[in-house]
Tab-separated table of C-alpha atoms and ligand atoms in Angstrom:
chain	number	residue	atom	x	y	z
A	256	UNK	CA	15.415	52.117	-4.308
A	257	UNK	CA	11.979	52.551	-6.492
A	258	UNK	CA	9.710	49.400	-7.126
A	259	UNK	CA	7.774	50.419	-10.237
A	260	UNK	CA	5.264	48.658	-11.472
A	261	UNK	CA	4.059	47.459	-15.255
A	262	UNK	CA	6.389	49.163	-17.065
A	263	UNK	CA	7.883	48.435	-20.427
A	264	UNK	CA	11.164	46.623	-20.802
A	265	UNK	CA	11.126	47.621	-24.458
A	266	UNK	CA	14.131	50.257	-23.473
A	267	UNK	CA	15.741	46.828	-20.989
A	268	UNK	CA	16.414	44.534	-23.618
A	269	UNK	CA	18.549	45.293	-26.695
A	270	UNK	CA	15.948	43.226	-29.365
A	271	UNK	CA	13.478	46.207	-28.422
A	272	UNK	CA	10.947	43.931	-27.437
A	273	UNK	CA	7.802	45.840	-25.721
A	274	UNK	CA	6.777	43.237	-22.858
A	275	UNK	CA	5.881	44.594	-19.675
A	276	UNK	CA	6.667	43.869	-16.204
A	277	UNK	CA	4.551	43.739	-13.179
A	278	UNK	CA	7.267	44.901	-10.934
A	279	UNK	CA	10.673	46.098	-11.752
A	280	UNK	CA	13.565	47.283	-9.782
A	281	UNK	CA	17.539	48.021	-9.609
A	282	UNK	CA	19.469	47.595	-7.256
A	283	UNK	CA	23.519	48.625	-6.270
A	284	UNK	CA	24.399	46.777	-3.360
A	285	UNK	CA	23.798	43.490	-1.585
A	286	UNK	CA	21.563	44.749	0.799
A	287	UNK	CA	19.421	46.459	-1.924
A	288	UNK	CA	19.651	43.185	-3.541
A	289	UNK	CA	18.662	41.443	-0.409
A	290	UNK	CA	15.519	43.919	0.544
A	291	UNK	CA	14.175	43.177	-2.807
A	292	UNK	CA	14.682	39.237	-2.414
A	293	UNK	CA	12.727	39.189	0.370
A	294	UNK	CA	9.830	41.794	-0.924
A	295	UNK	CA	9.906	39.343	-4.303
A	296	UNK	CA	9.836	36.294	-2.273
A	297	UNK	CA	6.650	34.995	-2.827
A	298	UNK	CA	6.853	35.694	-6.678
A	299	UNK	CA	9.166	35.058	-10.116
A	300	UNK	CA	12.086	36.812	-10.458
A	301	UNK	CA	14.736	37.435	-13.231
A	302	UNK	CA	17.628	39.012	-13.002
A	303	UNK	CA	18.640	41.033	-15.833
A	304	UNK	CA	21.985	43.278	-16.723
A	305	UNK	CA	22.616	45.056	-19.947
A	306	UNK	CA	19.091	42.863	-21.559
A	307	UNK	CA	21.462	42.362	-24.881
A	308	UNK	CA	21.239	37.880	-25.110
A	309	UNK	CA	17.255	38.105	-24.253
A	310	UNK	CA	14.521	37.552	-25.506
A	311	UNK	CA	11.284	38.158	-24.217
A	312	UNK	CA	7.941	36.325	-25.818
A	313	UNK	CA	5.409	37.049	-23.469
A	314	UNK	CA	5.163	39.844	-20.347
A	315	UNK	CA	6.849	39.430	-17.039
A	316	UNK	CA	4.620	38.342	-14.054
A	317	UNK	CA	7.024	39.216	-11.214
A	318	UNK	CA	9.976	40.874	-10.853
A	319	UNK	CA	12.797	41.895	-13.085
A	320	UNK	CA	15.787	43.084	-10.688
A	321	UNK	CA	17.937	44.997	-12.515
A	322	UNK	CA	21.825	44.275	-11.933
A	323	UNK	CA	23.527	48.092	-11.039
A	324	UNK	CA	26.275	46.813	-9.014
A	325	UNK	CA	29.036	49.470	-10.030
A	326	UNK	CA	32.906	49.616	-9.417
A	327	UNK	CA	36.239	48.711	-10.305
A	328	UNK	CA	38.730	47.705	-8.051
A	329	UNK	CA	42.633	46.559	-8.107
A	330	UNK	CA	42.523	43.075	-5.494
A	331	UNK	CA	46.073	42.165	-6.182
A	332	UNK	CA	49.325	41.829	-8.383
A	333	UNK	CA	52.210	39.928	-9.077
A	334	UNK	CA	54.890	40.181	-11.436
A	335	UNK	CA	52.944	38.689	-14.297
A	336	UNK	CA	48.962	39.476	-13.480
A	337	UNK	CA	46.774	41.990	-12.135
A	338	UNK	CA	43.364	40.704	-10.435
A	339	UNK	CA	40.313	43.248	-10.850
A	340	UNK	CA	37.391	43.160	-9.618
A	341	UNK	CA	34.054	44.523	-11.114
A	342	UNK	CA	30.788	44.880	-10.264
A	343	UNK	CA	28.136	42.996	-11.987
A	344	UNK	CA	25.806	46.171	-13.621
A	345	UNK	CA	29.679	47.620	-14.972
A	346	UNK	CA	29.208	47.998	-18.294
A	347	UNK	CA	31.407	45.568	-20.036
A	348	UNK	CA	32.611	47.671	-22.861
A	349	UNK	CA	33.611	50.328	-20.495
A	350	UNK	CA	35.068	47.591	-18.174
A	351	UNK	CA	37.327	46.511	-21.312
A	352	UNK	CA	38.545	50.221	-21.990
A	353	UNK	CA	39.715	50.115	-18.635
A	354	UNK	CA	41.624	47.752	-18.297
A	355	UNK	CA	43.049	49.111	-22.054
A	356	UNK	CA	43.895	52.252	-20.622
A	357	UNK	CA	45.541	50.816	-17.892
A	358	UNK	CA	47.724	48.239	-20.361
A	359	UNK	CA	46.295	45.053	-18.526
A	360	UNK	CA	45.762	42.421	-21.234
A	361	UNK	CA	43.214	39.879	-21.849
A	362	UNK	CA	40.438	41.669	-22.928
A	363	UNK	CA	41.082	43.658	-25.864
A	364	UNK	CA	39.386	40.823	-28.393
A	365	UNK	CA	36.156	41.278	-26.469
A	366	UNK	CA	36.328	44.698	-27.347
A	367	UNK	CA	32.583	46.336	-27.774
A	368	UNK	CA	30.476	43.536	-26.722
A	369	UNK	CA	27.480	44.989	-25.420
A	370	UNK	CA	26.153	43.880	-21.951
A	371	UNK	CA	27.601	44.297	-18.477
A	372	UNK	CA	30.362	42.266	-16.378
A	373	UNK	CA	27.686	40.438	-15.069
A	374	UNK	CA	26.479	38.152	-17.851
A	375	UNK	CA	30.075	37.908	-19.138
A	376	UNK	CA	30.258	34.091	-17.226
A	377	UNK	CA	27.076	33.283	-17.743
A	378	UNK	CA	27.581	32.681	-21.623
A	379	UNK	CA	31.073	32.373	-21.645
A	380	UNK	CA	31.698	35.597	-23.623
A	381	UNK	CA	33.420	35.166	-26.451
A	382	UNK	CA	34.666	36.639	-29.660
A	383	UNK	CA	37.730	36.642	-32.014
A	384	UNK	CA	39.423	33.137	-30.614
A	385	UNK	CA	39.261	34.551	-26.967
A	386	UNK	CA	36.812	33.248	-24.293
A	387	UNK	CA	35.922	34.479	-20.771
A	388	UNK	CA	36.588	31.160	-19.018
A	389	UNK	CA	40.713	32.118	-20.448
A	390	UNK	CA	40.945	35.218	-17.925
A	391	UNK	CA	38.089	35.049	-15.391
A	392	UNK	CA	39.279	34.116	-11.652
A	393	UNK	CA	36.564	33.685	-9.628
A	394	UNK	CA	33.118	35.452	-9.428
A	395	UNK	CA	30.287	36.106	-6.027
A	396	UNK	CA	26.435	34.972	-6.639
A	397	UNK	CA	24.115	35.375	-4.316
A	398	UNK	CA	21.959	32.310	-4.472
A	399	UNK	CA	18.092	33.723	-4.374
A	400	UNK	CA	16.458	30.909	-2.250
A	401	UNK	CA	19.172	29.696	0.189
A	402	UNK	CA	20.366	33.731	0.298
A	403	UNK	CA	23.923	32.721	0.890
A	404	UNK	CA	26.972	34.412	-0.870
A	405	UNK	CA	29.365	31.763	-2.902
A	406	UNK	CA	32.628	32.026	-4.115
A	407	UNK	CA	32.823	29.825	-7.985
A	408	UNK	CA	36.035	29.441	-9.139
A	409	UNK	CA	36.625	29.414	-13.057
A	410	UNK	CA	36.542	25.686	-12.550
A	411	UNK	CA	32.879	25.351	-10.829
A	412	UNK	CA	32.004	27.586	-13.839
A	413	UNK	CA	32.153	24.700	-15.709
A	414	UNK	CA	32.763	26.835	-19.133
A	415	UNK	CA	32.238	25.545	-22.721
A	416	UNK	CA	31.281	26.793	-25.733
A	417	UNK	CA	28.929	29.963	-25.074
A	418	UNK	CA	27.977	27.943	-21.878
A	419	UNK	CA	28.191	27.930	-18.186
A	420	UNK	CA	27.002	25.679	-14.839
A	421	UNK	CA	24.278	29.558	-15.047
A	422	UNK	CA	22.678	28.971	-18.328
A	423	UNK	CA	22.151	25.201	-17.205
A	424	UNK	CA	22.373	23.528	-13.751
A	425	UNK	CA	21.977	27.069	-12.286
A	426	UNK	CA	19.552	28.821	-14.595
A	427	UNK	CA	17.693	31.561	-12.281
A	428	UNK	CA	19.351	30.914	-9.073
A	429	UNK	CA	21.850	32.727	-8.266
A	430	UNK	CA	22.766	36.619	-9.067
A	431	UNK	CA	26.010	37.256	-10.122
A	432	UNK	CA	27.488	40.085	-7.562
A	433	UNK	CA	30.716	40.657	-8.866
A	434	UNK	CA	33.634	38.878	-11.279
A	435	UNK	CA	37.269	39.310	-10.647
A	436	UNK	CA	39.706	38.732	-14.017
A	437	UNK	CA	43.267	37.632	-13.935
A	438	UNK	CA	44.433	39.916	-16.484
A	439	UNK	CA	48.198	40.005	-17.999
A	440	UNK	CA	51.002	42.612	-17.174
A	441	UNK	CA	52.443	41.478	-20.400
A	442	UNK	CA	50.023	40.982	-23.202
A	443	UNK	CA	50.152	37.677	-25.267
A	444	UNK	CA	48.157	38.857	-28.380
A	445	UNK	CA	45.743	36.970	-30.431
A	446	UNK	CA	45.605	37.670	-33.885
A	447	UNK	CA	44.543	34.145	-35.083
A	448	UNK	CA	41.071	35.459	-36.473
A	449	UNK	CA	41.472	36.875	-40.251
A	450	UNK	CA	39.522	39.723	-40.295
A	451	UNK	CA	41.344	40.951	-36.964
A	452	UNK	CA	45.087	40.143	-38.818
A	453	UNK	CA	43.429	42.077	-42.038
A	454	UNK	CA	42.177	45.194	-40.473
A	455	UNK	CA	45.322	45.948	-38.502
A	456	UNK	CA	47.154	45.877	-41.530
A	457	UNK	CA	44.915	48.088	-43.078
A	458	UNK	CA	44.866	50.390	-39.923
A	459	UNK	CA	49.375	50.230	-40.469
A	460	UNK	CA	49.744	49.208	-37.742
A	461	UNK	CA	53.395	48.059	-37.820
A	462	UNK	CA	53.744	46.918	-34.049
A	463	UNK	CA	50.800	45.573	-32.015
A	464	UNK	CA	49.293	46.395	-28.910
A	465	UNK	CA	46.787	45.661	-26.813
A	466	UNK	CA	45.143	49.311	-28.291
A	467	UNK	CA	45.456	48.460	-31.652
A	468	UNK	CA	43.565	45.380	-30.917
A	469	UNK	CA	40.715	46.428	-29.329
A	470	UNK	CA	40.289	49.137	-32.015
A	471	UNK	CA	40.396	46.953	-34.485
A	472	UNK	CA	38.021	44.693	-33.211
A	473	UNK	CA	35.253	47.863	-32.791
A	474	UNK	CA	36.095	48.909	-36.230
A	475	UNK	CA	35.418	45.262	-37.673
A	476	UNK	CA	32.248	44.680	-35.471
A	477	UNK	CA	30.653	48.539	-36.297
A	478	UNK	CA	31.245	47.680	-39.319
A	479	UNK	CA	29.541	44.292	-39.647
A	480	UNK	CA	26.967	44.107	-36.934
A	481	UNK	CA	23.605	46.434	-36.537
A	482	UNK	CA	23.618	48.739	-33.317
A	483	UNK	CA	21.120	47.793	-31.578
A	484	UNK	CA	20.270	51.656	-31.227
A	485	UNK	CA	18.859	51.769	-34.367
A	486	UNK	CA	18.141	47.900	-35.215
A	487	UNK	CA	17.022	45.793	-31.830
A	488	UNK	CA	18.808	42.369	-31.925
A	489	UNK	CA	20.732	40.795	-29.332
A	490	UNK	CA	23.534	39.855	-31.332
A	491	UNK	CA	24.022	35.843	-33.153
A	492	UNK	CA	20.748	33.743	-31.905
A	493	UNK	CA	22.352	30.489	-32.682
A	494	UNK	CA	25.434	28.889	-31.656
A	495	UNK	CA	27.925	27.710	-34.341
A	496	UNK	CA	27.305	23.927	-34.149
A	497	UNK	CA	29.987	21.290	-33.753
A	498	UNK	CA	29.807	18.174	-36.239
A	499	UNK	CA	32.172	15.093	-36.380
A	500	UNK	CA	35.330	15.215	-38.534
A	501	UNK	CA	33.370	12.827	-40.578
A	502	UNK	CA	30.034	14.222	-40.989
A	503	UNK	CA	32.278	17.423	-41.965
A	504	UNK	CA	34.037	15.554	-44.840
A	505	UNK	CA	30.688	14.278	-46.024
A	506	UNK	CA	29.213	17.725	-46.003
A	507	UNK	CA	32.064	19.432	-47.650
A	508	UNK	CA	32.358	16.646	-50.092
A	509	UNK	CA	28.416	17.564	-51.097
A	510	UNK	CA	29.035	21.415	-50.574
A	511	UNK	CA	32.531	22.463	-51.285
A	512	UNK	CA	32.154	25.861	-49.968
A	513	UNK	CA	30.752	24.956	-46.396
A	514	UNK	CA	32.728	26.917	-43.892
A	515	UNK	CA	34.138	24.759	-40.662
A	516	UNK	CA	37.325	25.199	-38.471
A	517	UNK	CA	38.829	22.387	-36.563
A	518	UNK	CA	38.692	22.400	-32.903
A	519	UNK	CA	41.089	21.014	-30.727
A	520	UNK	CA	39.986	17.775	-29.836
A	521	UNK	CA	39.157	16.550	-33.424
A	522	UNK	CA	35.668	17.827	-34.120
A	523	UNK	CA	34.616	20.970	-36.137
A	524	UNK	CA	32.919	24.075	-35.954
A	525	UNK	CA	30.547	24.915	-39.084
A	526	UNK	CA	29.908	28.627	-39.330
A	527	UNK	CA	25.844	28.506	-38.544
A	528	UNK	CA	25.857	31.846	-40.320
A	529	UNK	CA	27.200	30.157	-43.601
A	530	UNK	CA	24.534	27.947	-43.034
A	531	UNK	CA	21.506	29.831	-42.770
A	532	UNK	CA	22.709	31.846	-45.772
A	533	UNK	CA	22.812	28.823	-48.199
A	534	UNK	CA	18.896	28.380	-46.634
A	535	UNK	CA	18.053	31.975	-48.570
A	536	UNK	CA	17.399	33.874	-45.151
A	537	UNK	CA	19.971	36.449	-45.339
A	538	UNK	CA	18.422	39.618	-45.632
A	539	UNK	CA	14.998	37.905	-44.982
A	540	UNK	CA	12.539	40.325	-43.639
A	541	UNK	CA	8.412	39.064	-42.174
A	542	UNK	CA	6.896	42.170	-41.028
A	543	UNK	CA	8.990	43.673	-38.346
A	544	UNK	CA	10.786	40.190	-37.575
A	545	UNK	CA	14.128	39.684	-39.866
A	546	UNK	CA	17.466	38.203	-40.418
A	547	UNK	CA	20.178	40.425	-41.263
A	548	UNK	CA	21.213	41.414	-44.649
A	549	UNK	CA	25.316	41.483	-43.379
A	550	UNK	CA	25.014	38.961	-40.788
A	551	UNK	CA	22.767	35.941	-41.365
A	552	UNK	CA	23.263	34.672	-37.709
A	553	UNK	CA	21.807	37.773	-36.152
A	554	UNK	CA	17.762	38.206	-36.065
A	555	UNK	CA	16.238	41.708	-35.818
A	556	UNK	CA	13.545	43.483	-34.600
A	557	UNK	CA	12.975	46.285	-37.314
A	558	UNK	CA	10.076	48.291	-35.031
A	559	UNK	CA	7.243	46.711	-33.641
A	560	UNK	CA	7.936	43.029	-34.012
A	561	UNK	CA	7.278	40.712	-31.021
A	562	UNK	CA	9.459	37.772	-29.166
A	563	UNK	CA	7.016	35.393	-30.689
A	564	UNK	CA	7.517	36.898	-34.210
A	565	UNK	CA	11.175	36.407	-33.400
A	566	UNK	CA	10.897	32.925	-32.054
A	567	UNK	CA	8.746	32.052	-34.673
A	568	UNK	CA	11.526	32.752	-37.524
A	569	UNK	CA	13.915	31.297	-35.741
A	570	UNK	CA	12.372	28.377	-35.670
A	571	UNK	CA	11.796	28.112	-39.277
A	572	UNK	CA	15.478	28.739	-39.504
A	573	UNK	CA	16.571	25.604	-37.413
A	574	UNK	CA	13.818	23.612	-39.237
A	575	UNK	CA	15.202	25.033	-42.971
A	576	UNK	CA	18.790	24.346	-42.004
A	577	UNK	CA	18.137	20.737	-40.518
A	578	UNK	CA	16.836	19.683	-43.420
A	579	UNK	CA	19.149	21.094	-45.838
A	580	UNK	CA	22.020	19.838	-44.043
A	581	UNK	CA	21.313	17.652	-41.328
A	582	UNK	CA	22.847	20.243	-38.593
A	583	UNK	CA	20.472	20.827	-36.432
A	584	UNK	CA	21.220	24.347	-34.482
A	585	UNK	CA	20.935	25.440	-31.438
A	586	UNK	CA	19.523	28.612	-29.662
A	587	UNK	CA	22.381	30.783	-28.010
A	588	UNK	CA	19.941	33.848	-26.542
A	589	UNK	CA	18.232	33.489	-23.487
A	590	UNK	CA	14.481	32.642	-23.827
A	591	UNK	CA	12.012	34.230	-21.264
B	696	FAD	P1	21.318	40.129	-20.170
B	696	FAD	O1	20.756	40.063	-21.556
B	696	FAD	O2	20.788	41.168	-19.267
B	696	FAD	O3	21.138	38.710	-19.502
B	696	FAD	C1	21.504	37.534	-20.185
B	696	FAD	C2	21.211	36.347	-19.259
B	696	FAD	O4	22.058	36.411	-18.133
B	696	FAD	C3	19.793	36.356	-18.720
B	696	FAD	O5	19.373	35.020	-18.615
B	696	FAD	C4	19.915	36.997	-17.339
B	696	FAD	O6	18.935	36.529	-16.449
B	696	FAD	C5	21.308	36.537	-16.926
B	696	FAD	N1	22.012	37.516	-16.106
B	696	FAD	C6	22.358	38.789	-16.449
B	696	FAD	N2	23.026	39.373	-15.442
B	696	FAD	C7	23.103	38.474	-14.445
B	696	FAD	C8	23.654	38.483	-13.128
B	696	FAD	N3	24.298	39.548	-12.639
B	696	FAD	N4	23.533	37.373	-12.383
B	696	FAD	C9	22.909	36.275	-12.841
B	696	FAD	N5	22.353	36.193	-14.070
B	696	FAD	C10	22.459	37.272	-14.869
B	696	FAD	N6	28.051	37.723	-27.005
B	696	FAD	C11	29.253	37.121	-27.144
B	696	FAD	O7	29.562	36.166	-26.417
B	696	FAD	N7	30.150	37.550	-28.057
B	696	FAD	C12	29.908	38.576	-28.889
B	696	FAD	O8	30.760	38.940	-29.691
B	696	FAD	C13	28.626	39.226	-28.800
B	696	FAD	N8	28.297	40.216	-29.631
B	696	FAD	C14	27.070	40.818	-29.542
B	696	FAD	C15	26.764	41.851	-30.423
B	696	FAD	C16	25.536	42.497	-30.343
B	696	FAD	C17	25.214	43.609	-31.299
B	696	FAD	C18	24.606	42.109	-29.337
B	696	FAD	C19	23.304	42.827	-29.202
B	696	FAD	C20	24.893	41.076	-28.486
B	696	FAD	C21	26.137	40.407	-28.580
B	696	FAD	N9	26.483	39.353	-27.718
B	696	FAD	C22	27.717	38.752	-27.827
B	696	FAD	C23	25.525	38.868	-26.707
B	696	FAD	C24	25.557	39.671	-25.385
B	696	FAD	O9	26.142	40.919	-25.584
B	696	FAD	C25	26.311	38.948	-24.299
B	696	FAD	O10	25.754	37.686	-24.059
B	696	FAD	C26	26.334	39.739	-22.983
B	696	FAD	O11	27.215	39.129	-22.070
B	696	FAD	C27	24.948	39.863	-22.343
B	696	FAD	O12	25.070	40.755	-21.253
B	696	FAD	P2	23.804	41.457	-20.615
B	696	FAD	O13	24.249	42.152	-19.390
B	696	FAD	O14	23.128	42.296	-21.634
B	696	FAD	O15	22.907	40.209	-20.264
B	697	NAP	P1	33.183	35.751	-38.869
B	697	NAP	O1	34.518	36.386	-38.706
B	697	NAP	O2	32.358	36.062	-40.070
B	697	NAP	O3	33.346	34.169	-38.783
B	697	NAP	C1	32.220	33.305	-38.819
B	697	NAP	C2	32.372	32.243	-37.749
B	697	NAP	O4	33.520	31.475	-38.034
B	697	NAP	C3	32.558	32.862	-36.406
B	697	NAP	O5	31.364	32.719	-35.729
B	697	NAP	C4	33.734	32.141	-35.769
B	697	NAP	O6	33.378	31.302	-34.686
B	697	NAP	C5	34.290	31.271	-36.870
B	697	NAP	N1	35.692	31.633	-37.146
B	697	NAP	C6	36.150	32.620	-37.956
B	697	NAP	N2	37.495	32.609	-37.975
B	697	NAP	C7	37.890	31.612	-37.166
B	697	NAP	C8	39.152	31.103	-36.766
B	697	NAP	N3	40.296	31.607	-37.225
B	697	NAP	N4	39.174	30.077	-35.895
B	697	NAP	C9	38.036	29.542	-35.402
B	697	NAP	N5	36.802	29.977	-35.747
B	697	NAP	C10	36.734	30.984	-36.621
B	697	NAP	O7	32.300	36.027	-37.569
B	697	NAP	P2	31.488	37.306	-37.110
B	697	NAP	O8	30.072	36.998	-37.124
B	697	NAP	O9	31.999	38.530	-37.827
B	697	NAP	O10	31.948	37.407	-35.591
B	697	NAP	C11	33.271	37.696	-35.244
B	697	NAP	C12	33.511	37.243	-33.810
B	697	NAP	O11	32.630	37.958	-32.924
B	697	NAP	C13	33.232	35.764	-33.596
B	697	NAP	O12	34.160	35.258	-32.696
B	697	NAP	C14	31.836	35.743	-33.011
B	697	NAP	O13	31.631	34.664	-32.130
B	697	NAP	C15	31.774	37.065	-32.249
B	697	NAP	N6	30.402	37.569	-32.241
B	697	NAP	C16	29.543	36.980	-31.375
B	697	NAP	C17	28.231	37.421	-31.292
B	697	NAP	C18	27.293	36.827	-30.270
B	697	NAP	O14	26.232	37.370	-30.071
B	697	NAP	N7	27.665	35.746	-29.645
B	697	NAP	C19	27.797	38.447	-32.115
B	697	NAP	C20	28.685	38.990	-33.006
B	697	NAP	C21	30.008	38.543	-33.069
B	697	NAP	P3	33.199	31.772	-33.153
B	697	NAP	O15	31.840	32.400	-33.098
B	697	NAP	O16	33.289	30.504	-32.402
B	697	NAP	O17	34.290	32.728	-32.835
């Protein structure tokens, strides 16, 4: 295990962002993990996985301990489930392709969502009408003070919308060792998301499976959202906001085209994306800071921007849309 020190993250974090850190390390096991807790002890630390919700504004000064906790592993089965196990630092596209391969179900909507197993409780992954918090068991953190190992059930999660007891109660104290996912033997599909029901039809697909899912998904998503490869982002920066049923009704009455979808107990969703388009944004571009010509929720770094640049438009995006509509909206990437 190497301690290096200032080094750029710019290649750690999926916006491209060129902060650096005074002391970065990975690890692959607990004890790795533990050695480095107690070299680190006197000094920040932030644990970091696949660096794809994050955005850095200014450099690190501590540690950044990189999640590399690998491995896959069967824990048990019953007649209707499977229970896996993986490692925090497995990649959670290739963790999804697994369990694909394998014809466990649950995961096929979260098909090519950048990042590693890790992170997937901390926001609550979620895409296409299908949440984490629907197929995660239980998950180990290591809590970085007290280092002691505890079991959270999905219930001590506490999952909501892109949220988790991590991003809030928890921020920054415990690293996530490993998640295990209650995964179906026989799959219960959903389709309920347009785009997903329209591009399997134009794929032929005549009878579903858990396959023609997931491929659908990556064909819908490469086809929408920039790689961060070649355009650093780290995916939608806000949250779709939730209104009342009758602020909703106002707003539509005022702006017929306003795009919302109810949620279960009464209130609704507006698309934020819908949102910031009506604001002009879409396609917005100040210096190397932008907002996406395809995808008006997702902000990009085009080369050399910085966090700050980032932040910045952002904020003049919340500001823009709060007074337009009254919605104010809120951040869904991590800040550092
Ligand atoms: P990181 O960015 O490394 O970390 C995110 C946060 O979690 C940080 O605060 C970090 O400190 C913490 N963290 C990371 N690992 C651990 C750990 N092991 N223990 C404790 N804390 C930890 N998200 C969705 O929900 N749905 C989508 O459809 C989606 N699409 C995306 C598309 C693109 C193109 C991009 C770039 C991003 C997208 N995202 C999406 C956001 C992102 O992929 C997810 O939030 C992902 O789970 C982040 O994983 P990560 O390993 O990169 O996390
Ligand atoms: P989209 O299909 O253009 O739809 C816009 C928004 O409307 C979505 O954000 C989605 O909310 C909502 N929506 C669409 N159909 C819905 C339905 N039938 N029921 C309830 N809500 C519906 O969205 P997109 O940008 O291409 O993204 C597609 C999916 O991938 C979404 O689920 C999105 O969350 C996910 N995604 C997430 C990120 C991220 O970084 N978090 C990045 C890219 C894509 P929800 O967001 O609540 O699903």
């Amino acid at each position: 295990m190497q301690v290096e020190q200032n080094i750029s993250l710019r290649q750690f974090n999926s916006f491209g962002i060129d902060v650096t850190a005074r002391r970065f390390a990975a690890f692959q096991t607990e004890a790795e993990l533990q050695e480095l807790l107690h070299a680190s002890a006197q000094d920040q630390r932030l644990v970091l996985g696949g660096g794809s919700n994050i955005l850095f504004t200014k450099d690190v000064d501590g540690w950044i301990l990189k999640n590399e906790i690998k491995g896959i592993e069967l824990i048990k089965e019953d007649d209707a489930f499977v229970y896996v196990r993986a490692g925090a630092g497995v990649n959670w596209h290739a963790f999804v392709l697994y369990c694909i391969e394998r014809n466990w179900a649950g995961v096929e909507n979260l098909s090519l969502i950048p990042g590693n197993v890790g992170a997937s409780p901390m926001q609550n992954i979620g895409a296409y009408g299908v949440e984490i918090k629907e197929v995660m068991e239980e998950l180990e953190a290591y809590h970085m003070h007290d280092e002691a190992k505890i079991i959270f059930s999905n219930k001590d999660c506490a999952f909501g919308y892109r949220e988790s007891v991590f991003k809030r109660t928890y921020r920054n104290q415990f690293v996530i060792l490993n998640v295990t996912y209650k995964l179906r033997k026989q799959p219960v599909f959903n389709i309920s998301y347009g785009a997903i029901r329209e591009e399997l039809e134009a794929m032929g697909i005549k009878e579903l499976s858990i396959k023609a899912v997931s491929n659908a998904v990556i064909k819908i998503r490469s086809s929408k959202l920039p790689d961060p490869k070649f355009i650093g982002n780290a995916g939608s920066f806000f949250k779709n906001p939730t209104v009342s049923k009758q602020r909703y009704d106002a707003l539509k009455a005022q702006y017929p085209l306003l795009v919302g979808y109810a949620n279960t107990d009464g209130t609704v969703k507006l698309a934020a994306g819908w949102l910031i388009e009506q604001c002009g944004w879409k396609g917005y571009r100040k210096g190397d800071a932008g907002c996406h010509a395809k995808q008006a929720l997702v902000l990009v770094n085009y080369g050399t921007a910085k966090g700050i640049d980032v932040l910045e438009l952002s904020e003049a995006i919340v500001k823009s849309v709060e007074e337009k509509f009254g919605v104010e909206l809120e951040r869904e990437v991590n800040l550092y």
